[in-house]
Amino acid sequence: MSLPHAILTALLEKPSSGLELTRRFDRSIGYFWSATHQQIYRELSRLEAEGQIRALPSEQPARGQKKSYEVLPAGRAELARWTATAQDPKPLRDPLLLRLRASAVVGTEGIEADLRRHLSLHQRQLAEYEEIEQRDFPPGRDGHQDRLRHLVLRAGIDLETFWTQWLTHALEEFAALPDSGPA
């Protein structure tokens, strides 16, 4: 996924200002695609220059007033093109896994504590996702858009479930190691 496509998606869901987009990225889109305030504003300028979005006319022109943006037909067409384009899965690149592999040859000092820290972080994220699921997707809320949004949230829940299970297993294996020296 790319930032321009995330912004187009968010703006199609609801025309917004850059600040509103930043807040929405912090609360929802940011769970699977993050961006800084500066990156969002830079992309908004680029998308506007390319004719994919436009600033909505302001009711009261004033210097420094926030601009809200909406998607133009060219932006909708680009998002539809991108959505329909096949993409291969990206290989997993996680420094924790590489560090664990390296610990097999240089020793395990510090790794067990970090595995526990990661487990705690993933458990918290899983609890947050499950809370969002309870709040935002009660039984019977099964419109087309809701089902697709819920599917994205389920991916997050399933990934966090995987990580908590894997980290629990890794810590069990770690506890069964004869010592913490290199193999």
XYZ file of C-alpha atoms in Angstrom:
183
model
C 0.000 0.000 0.000
C 1.200 3.489 -0.629
C 0.498 6.706 1.170
C -1.300 8.423 -1.738
C -3.719 5.490 -1.942
C -4.290 5.549 1.815
C -5.078 9.272 1.600
C -7.415 8.804 -1.366
C -9.221 6.047 0.532
C -9.594 8.196 3.644
C -10.830 11.195 1.634
C -13.387 9.085 -0.233
C -14.682 7.866 3.100
C -14.931 11.462 4.330
C -13.576 14.773 2.942
C -11.083 16.036 5.522
C -8.399 18.573 6.288
C -4.765 17.563 6.661
C -5.087 17.734 10.438
C -8.219 15.566 10.385
C -6.416 13.066 8.152
C -3.494 12.963 10.578
C -5.890 12.224 13.440
C -7.655 9.529 11.411
C -4.288 7.950 10.579
C -3.492 7.918 14.302
C -6.820 6.249 15.151
C -7.532 3.802 12.339
C -5.534 3.738 9.120
C -2.350 4.006 11.156
C -2.918 0.511 12.507
C -1.832 -0.836 9.127
C -0.278 2.159 7.334
C 1.411 4.950 9.251
C 2.404 8.426 8.105
C 3.685 11.567 9.736
C 1.910 14.915 9.653
C 4.542 16.204 7.188
C 4.192 13.198 4.878
C 0.422 13.634 4.747
C 0.651 17.345 3.899
C 3.322 16.689 1.262
C 1.104 14.030 -0.375
C -1.952 16.286 -0.235
C -0.031 18.958 -2.163
C 1.178 16.415 -4.712
C -2.269 14.857 -5.177
C -3.787 18.318 -5.609
C -1.121 19.288 -8.172
C -1.861 16.059 -10.093
C -5.584 16.851 -10.178
C -6.593 13.862 -8.047
C -7.971 15.916 -5.163
C -9.065 19.491 -4.640
C -9.457 21.800 -1.704
C -13.100 22.426 -0.945
C -14.190 26.038 -1.249
C -14.103 27.778 2.106
C -17.255 29.423 3.410
C -15.232 32.190 5.059
C -11.922 32.948 3.339
C -9.289 33.617 5.953
C -5.534 33.399 6.055
C -4.308 30.249 7.782
C -7.716 28.562 7.716
C -7.508 24.781 7.351
C -8.361 23.400 3.931
C -10.567 20.369 3.540
C -10.006 18.123 0.538
C -12.175 15.884 -1.573
C -11.293 13.309 -4.218
C -11.808 14.215 -7.872
C -12.756 11.678 -10.589
C -9.062 11.255 -11.523
C -8.261 10.313 -7.920
C -11.130 7.835 -7.747
C -9.966 6.304 -11.048
C -6.392 6.005 -9.740
C -7.577 4.332 -6.550
C -9.780 1.927 -8.537
C -6.857 1.137 -10.874
C -4.538 0.499 -7.937
C -7.123 -1.622 -6.092
C -7.596 -3.832 -9.167
C -3.839 -4.321 -9.701
C -2.384 -7.597 -8.436
C 0.433 -7.352 -5.892
C 2.608 -10.093 -4.491
C 2.856 -10.513 -0.712
C 5.793 -8.737 0.867
C 8.331 -10.928 2.659
C 8.369 -10.577 6.441
C 11.298 -8.463 7.623
C 11.267 -8.348 11.392
C 14.403 -7.353 13.325
C 13.327 -9.451 16.324
C 13.456 -12.611 14.224
C 16.884 -11.697 12.866
C 18.130 -10.911 16.387
C 16.816 -14.251 17.617
C 18.644 -16.012 14.781
C 21.830 -14.077 15.582
C 21.547 -14.996 19.251
C 22.078 -18.620 18.217
C 25.663 -17.746 17.324
C 26.568 -14.886 19.677
C 24.584 -15.682 22.804
C 21.143 -14.886 24.088
C 21.828 -12.034 26.490
C 18.915 -9.608 26.468
C 16.787 -11.569 24.012
C 14.504 -13.250 26.536
C 13.604 -9.910 28.129
C 12.855 -8.450 24.716
C 10.699 -11.445 23.791
C 8.694 -10.786 26.969
C 8.447 -7.074 26.110
C 7.236 -7.887 22.593
C 4.683 -10.325 24.004
C 3.322 -7.612 26.277
C 3.127 -5.112 23.384
C 1.309 -7.596 21.146
C -1.088 -8.551 23.939
C -1.970 -4.871 24.442
C -2.461 -4.328 20.706
C -4.645 -7.426 20.489
C -6.785 -6.174 23.376
C -7.149 -2.788 21.663
C -8.202 -4.394 18.370
C -10.705 -6.620 20.166
C -12.130 -3.556 21.932
C -12.514 -1.793 18.566
C -14.215 -4.877 17.170
C -16.722 -4.952 20.050
C -17.404 -1.223 19.745
C -17.476 -0.755 15.968
C -18.743 -4.104 14.658
C -21.648 -5.346 16.765
C -23.752 -8.238 15.449
C -25.984 -7.136 12.585
C -23.642 -4.459 11.306
C -22.930 -6.191 8.036
C -23.230 -3.657 5.247
C -20.784 -4.002 2.346
C -18.380 -1.309 3.611
C -18.631 -2.477 7.228
C -17.811 -6.053 6.256
C -14.692 -4.989 4.345
C -13.535 -2.676 7.155
C -14.137 -5.470 9.651
C -12.097 -7.802 7.462
C -9.124 -5.409 7.729
C -9.545 -5.280 11.512
C -9.750 -9.089 11.612
C -6.393 -9.219 9.824
C -4.941 -7.138 12.653
C -6.580 -9.343 15.286
C -5.332 -12.505 13.588
C -1.788 -11.129 13.226
C -1.661 -10.080 16.877
C -3.051 -13.491 17.874
C -0.303 -15.137 15.822
C 2.409 -13.008 17.455
C 1.137 -13.602 21.002
C 0.964 -17.364 20.383
C 4.361 -17.466 18.688
C 6.040 -15.366 21.379
C 4.517 -17.536 24.112
C 5.890 -20.617 22.334
C 9.279 -18.919 21.812
C 9.512 -18.121 25.534
C 8.649 -21.737 26.387
C 11.411 -22.919 24.047
C 13.765 -20.350 25.511
C 13.067 -21.640 29.027
C 13.940 -25.174 27.882
C 17.385 -24.177 26.539
C 20.266 -25.728 28.525
C 22.177 -22.409 28.796
C 22.271 -18.938 27.248
C 25.608 -19.307 25.439
C 26.147 -19.596 21.696
C 25.194 -22.846 20.001
